[in-house]
Short mmCIF file of C-alpha atoms in Angstrom, two decimals:
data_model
loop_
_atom_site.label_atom_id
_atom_site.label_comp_id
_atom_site.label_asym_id
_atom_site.label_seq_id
_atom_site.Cartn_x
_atom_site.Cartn_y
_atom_site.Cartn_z
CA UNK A 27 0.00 0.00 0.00
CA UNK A 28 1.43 3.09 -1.07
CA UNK A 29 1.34 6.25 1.98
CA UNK A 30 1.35 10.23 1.80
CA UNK A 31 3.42 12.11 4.50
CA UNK A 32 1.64 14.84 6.13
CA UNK A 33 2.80 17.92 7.33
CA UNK A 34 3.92 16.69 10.32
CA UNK A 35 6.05 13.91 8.71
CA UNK A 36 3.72 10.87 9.51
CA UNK A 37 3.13 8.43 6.57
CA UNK A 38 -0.87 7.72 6.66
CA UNK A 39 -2.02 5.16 3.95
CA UNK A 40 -4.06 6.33 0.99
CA UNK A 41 -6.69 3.95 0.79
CA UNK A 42 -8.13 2.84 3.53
CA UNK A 43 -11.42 0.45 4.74
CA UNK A 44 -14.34 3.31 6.27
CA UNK A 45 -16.92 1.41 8.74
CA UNK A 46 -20.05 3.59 8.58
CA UNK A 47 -23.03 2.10 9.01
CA UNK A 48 -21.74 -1.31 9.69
CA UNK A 49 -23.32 -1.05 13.45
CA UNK A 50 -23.56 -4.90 13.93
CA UNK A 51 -20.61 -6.12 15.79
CA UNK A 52 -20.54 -9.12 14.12
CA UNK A 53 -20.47 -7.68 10.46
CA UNK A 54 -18.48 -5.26 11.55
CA UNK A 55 -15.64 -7.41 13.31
CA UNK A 56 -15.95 -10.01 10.17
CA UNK A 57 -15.65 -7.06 8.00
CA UNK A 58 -12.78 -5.57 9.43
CA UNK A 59 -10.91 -8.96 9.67
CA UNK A 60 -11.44 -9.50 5.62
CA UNK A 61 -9.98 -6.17 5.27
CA UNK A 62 -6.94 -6.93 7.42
CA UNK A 63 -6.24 -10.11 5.80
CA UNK A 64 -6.92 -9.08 2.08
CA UNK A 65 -3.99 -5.73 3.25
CA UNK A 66 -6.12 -2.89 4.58
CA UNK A 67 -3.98 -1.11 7.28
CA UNK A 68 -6.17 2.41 7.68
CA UNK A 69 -9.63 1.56 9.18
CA UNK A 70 -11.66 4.62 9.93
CA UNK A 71 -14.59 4.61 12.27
CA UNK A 72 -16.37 7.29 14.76
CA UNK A 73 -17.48 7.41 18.30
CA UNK A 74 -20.76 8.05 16.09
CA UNK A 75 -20.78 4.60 14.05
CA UNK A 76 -21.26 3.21 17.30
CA UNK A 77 -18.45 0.56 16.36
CA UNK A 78 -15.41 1.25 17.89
CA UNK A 79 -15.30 -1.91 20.34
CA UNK A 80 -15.95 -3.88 17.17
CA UNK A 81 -13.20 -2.70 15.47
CA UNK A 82 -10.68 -3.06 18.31
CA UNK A 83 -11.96 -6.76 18.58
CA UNK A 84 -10.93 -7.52 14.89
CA UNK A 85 -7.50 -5.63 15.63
CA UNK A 86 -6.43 -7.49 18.58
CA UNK A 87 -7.78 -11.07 16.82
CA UNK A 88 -5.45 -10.03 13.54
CA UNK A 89 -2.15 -10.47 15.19
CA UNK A 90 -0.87 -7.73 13.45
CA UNK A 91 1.60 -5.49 14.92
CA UNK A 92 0.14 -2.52 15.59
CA UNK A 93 2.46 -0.28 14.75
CA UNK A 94 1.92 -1.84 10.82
CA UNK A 95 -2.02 -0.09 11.43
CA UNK A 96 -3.11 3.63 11.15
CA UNK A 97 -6.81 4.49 13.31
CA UNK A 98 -8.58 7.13 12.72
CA UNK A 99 -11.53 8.15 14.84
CA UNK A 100 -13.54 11.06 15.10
CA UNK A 101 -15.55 13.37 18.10
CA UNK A 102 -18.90 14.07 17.82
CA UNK A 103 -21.07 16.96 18.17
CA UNK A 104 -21.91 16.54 21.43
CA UNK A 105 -18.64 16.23 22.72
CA UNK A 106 -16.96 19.18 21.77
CA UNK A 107 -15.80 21.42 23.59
CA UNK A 108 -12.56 21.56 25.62
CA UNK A 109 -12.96 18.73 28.55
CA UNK A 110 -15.52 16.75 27.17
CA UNK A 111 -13.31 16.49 24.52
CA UNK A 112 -10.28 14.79 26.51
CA UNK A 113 -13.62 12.59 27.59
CA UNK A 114 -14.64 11.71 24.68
CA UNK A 115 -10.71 10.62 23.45
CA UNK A 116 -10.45 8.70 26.20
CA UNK A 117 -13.98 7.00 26.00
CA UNK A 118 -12.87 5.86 22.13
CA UNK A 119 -9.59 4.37 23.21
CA UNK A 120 -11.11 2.24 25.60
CA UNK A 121 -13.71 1.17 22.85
CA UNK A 122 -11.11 0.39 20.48
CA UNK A 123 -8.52 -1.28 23.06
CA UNK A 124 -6.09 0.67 21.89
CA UNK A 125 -3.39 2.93 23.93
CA UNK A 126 -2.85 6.14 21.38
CA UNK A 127 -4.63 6.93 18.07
CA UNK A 128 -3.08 7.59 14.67
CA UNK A 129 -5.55 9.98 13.67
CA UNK A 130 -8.53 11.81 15.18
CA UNK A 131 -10.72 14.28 13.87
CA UNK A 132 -13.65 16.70 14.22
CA UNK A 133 -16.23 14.64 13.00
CA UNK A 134 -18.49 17.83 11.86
CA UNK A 135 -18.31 21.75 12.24
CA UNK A 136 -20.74 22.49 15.06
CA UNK A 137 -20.62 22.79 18.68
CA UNK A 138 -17.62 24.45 20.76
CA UNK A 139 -15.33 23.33 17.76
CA UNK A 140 -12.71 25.75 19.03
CA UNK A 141 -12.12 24.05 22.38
CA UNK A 142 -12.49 20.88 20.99
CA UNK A 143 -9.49 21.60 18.69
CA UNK A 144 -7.07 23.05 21.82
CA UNK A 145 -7.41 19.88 23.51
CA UNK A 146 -7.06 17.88 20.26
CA UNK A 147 -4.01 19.95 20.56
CA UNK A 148 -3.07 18.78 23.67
CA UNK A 149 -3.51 15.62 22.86
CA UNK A 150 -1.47 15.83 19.80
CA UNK A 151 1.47 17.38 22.17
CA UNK A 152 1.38 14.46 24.96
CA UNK A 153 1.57 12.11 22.11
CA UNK A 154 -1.64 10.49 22.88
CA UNK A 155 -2.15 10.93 18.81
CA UNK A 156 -0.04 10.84 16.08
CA UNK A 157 -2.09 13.43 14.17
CA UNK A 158 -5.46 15.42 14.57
CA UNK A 159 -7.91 16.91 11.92
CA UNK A 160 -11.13 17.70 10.90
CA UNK A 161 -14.17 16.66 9.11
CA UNK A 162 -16.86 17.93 6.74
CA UNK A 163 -15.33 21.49 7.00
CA UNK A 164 -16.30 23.71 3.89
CA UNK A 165 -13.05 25.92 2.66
CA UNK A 166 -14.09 28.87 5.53
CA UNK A 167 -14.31 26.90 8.22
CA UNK A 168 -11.15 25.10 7.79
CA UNK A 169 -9.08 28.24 7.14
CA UNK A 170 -11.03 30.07 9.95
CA UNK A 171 -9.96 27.32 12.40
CA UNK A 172 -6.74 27.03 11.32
CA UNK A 173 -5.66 30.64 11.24
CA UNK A 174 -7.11 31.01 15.08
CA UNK A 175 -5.00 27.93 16.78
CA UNK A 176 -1.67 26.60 17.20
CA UNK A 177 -1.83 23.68 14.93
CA UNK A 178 -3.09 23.43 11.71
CA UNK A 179 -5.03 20.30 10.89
CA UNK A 180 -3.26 17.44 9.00
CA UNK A 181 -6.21 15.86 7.28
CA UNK A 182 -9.73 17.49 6.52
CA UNK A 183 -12.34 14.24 5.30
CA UNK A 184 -15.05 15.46 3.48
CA UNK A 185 -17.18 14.08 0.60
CA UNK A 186 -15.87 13.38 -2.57
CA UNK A 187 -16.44 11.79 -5.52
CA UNK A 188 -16.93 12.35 -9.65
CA UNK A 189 -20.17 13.74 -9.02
CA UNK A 190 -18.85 16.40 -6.58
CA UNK A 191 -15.10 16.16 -6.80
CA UNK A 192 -14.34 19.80 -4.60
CA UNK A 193 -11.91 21.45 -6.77
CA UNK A 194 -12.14 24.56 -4.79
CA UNK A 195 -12.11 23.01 -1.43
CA UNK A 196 -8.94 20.05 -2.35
CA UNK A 197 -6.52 23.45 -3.68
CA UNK A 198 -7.59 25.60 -0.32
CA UNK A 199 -6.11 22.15 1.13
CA UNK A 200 -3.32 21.51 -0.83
CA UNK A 201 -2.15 25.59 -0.83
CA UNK A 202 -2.07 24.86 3.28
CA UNK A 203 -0.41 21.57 3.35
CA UNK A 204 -3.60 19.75 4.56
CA UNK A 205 -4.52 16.17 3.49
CA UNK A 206 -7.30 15.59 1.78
CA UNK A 207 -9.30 12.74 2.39
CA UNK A 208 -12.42 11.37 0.67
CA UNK A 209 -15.50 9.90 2.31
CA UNK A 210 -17.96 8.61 0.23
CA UNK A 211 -15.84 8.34 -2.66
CA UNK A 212 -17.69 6.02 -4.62
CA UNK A 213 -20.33 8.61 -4.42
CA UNK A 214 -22.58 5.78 -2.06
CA UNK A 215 -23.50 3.99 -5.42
CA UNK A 216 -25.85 7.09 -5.83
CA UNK A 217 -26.55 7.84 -9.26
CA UNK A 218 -26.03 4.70 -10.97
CA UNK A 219 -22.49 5.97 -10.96
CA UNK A 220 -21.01 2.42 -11.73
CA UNK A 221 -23.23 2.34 -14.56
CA UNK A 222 -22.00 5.76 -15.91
CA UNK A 223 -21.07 5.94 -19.52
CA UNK A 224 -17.92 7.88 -18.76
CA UNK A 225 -16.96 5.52 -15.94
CA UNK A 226 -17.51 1.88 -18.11
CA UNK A 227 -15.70 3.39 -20.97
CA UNK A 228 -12.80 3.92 -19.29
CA UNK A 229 -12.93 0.69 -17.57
CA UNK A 230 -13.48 -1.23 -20.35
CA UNK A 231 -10.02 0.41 -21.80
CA UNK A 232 -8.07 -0.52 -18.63
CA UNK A 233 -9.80 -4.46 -18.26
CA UNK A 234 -10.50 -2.66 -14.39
CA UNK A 235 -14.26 -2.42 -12.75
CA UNK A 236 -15.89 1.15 -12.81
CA UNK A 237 -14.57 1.48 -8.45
CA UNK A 238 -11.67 0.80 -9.33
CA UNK A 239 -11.18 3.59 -11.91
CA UNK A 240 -13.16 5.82 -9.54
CA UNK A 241 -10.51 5.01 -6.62
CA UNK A 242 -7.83 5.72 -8.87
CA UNK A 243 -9.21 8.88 -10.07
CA UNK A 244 -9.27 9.50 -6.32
CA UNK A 245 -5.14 8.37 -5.96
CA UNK A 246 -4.04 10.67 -9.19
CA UNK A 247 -5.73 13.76 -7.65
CA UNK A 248 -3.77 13.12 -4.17
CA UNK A 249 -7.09 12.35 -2.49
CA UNK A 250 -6.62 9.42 0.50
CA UNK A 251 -10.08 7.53 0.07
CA UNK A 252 -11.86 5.15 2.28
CA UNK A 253 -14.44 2.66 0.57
CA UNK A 254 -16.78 0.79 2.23
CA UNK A 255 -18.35 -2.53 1.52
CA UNK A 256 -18.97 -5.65 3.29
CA UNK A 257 -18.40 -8.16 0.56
CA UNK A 258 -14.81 -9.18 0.62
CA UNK A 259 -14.60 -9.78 -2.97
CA UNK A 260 -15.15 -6.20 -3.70
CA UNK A 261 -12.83 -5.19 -0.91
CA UNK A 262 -9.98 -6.89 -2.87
CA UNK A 263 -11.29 -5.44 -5.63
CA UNK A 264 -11.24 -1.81 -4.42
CA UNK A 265 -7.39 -3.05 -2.72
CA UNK A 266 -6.17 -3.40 -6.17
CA UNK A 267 -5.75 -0.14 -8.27
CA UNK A 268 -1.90 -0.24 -8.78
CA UNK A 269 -1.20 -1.64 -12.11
CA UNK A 270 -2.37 1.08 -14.31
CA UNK A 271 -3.01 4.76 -14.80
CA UNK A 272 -5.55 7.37 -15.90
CA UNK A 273 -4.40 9.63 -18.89
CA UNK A 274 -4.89 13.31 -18.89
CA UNK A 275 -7.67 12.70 -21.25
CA UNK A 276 -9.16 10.19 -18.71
CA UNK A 277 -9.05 12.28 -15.80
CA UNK A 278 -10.47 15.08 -18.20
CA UNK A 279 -13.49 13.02 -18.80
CA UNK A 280 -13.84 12.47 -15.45
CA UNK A 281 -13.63 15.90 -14.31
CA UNK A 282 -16.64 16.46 -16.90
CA UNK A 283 -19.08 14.38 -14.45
CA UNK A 284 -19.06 17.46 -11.70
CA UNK A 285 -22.34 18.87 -10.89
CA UNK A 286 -21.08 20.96 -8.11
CA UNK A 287 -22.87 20.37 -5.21
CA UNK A 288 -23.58 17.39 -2.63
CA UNK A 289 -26.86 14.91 -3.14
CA UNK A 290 -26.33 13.45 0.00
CA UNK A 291 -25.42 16.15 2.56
CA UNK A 292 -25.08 20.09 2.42
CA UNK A 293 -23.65 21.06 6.01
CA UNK A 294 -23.89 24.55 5.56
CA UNK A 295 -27.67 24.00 5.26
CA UNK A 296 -29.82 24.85 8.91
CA UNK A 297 -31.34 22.48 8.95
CA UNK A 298 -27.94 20.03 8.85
CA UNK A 299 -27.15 21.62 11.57
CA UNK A 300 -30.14 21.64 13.66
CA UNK A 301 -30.37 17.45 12.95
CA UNK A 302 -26.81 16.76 13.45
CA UNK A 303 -26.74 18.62 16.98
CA UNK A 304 -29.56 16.82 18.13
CA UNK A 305 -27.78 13.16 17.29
CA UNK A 306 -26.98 11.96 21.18
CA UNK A 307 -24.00 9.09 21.22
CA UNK A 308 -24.26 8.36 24.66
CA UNK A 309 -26.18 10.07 27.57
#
């Protein structure tokens, strides 16, 4: 699996295996153990997938080292803020079993985001994580955050995919040495998108499946992704994008699918943010 550095010189993986929605344990463990064995070595999850201990169950069954993993996990709403924050941390460790975190993040922009990020910071500077970031933060936001702390995030995850590929928000990234990473980057099957004409063509050129052109789209713009499926078949699928390239013209044609705007979520919508602050993950 190839890696990107980020800023702060640690190598994160740029695929990974993402867990939402897989809420049964069971699924979720067997899931997580086809990815480890087929060579998945990011797994992302959040305190709000409400799978955490699942995850860390499939770790510590592997046998792999972990220092050969990267974990991501993210805070939720209702735990921002400064010490509910160091709460919160400490609540998804124990879940996962694990004793530091390779990655965690702001799982969305609302609530006492601010104090949340200081004692991300903190956190960051007792080595308790390897790196800290954000999630679902529009270009504003992110800059806005960033230009009022100490530490810049390393990694902003927000949606992406050919339907709404972010142009505008991956170069406000890129100009500020932040990681881009895609979730939902097969665009959730919305769309018929591995039915799209642009999509087969392409595939049919390269002898690949529509996902995997899609994931290497992804790899060529310097995107990290994180697919999710529970078939292991299409996990090894999705593993395997290495042995060939877009063209310019290919990524061209790609870039041609963009209709601008999100079909699944708009967070700067009130309405986003009145339903996401009202999402409880624990009393």
């Amino acid at each position: 699996m190839q890696s990107v550095t980020l800023y702060n010189g640690i190598q994160m993986p740029v695929m990974g295996y993402g867990t939402f929605q897989i809420t049964d344990a069971a699924l979720c463990e067997k899931c997580v153990s086809d990815a480890l064995e087929i060579g998945y070595r990011l797994f992302d999850t959040a305190a709000a997938y409400r799978n955490e201990a699942a995850i860390g169950n499939a770790i510590r069954h592997s046998g792999i080292s972990r220092q050969e993993l990267f974990i991501t996990t993210k805070l939720w709403v209702q735990d921002a803020g400064y010490d509910s924050t160091l709460r919160a941390f400490d609540r998804s460790l124990h879940q996962l079993g694990l004793d530091n975190l390779d990655l965690y993040l702001i799982h969305q922009p609302f609530g006492d985001i601010y104090g949340a990020w200081r004692a991300m910071e903190r956190l960051y500077q007792e080595g308790a994580v390897r790196a800290i970031g954000v999630s679902n933060f529009s270009p504003e936001r992110l800059v806005d955050l960033y230009m009022n702390q100490e530490i810049k995030p390393m990694v902003n995850q927000i949606e992406i995919h050919p339907f709404f590929q972010q142009k505008n928000a991956i170069q406000v990234m890129q100009s500020s040495q932040i990681i881009p990473e895609a979730w939902g980057p097969l665009s959730e099957a919305q769309k018929h998108i591995f039915q799209h004409k642009v999509l087969t063509s392409i595939a049919q050129r390269h002898g690949k499946t529509t996902a995997q052109v899609i994931l290497r789209w992804h790899f060529q713009r310097g995107v990290i992704s994180i697919p999710k499926t529970i078939h292991k078949e299409r996990m090894a699928e999705n593993f395997h994008i290495w042995d060939f390239s877009l063209t310019e013209k290919e990524m061209h044609a790609i870039a041609g699918m963009d209709i601008g705007h999100s079909e699944i979520i708009d967070h700067r919508c009130y309405a986003t943010a009145r339903q996401l602050n009202s999402i409880k993950t624990h009393p």
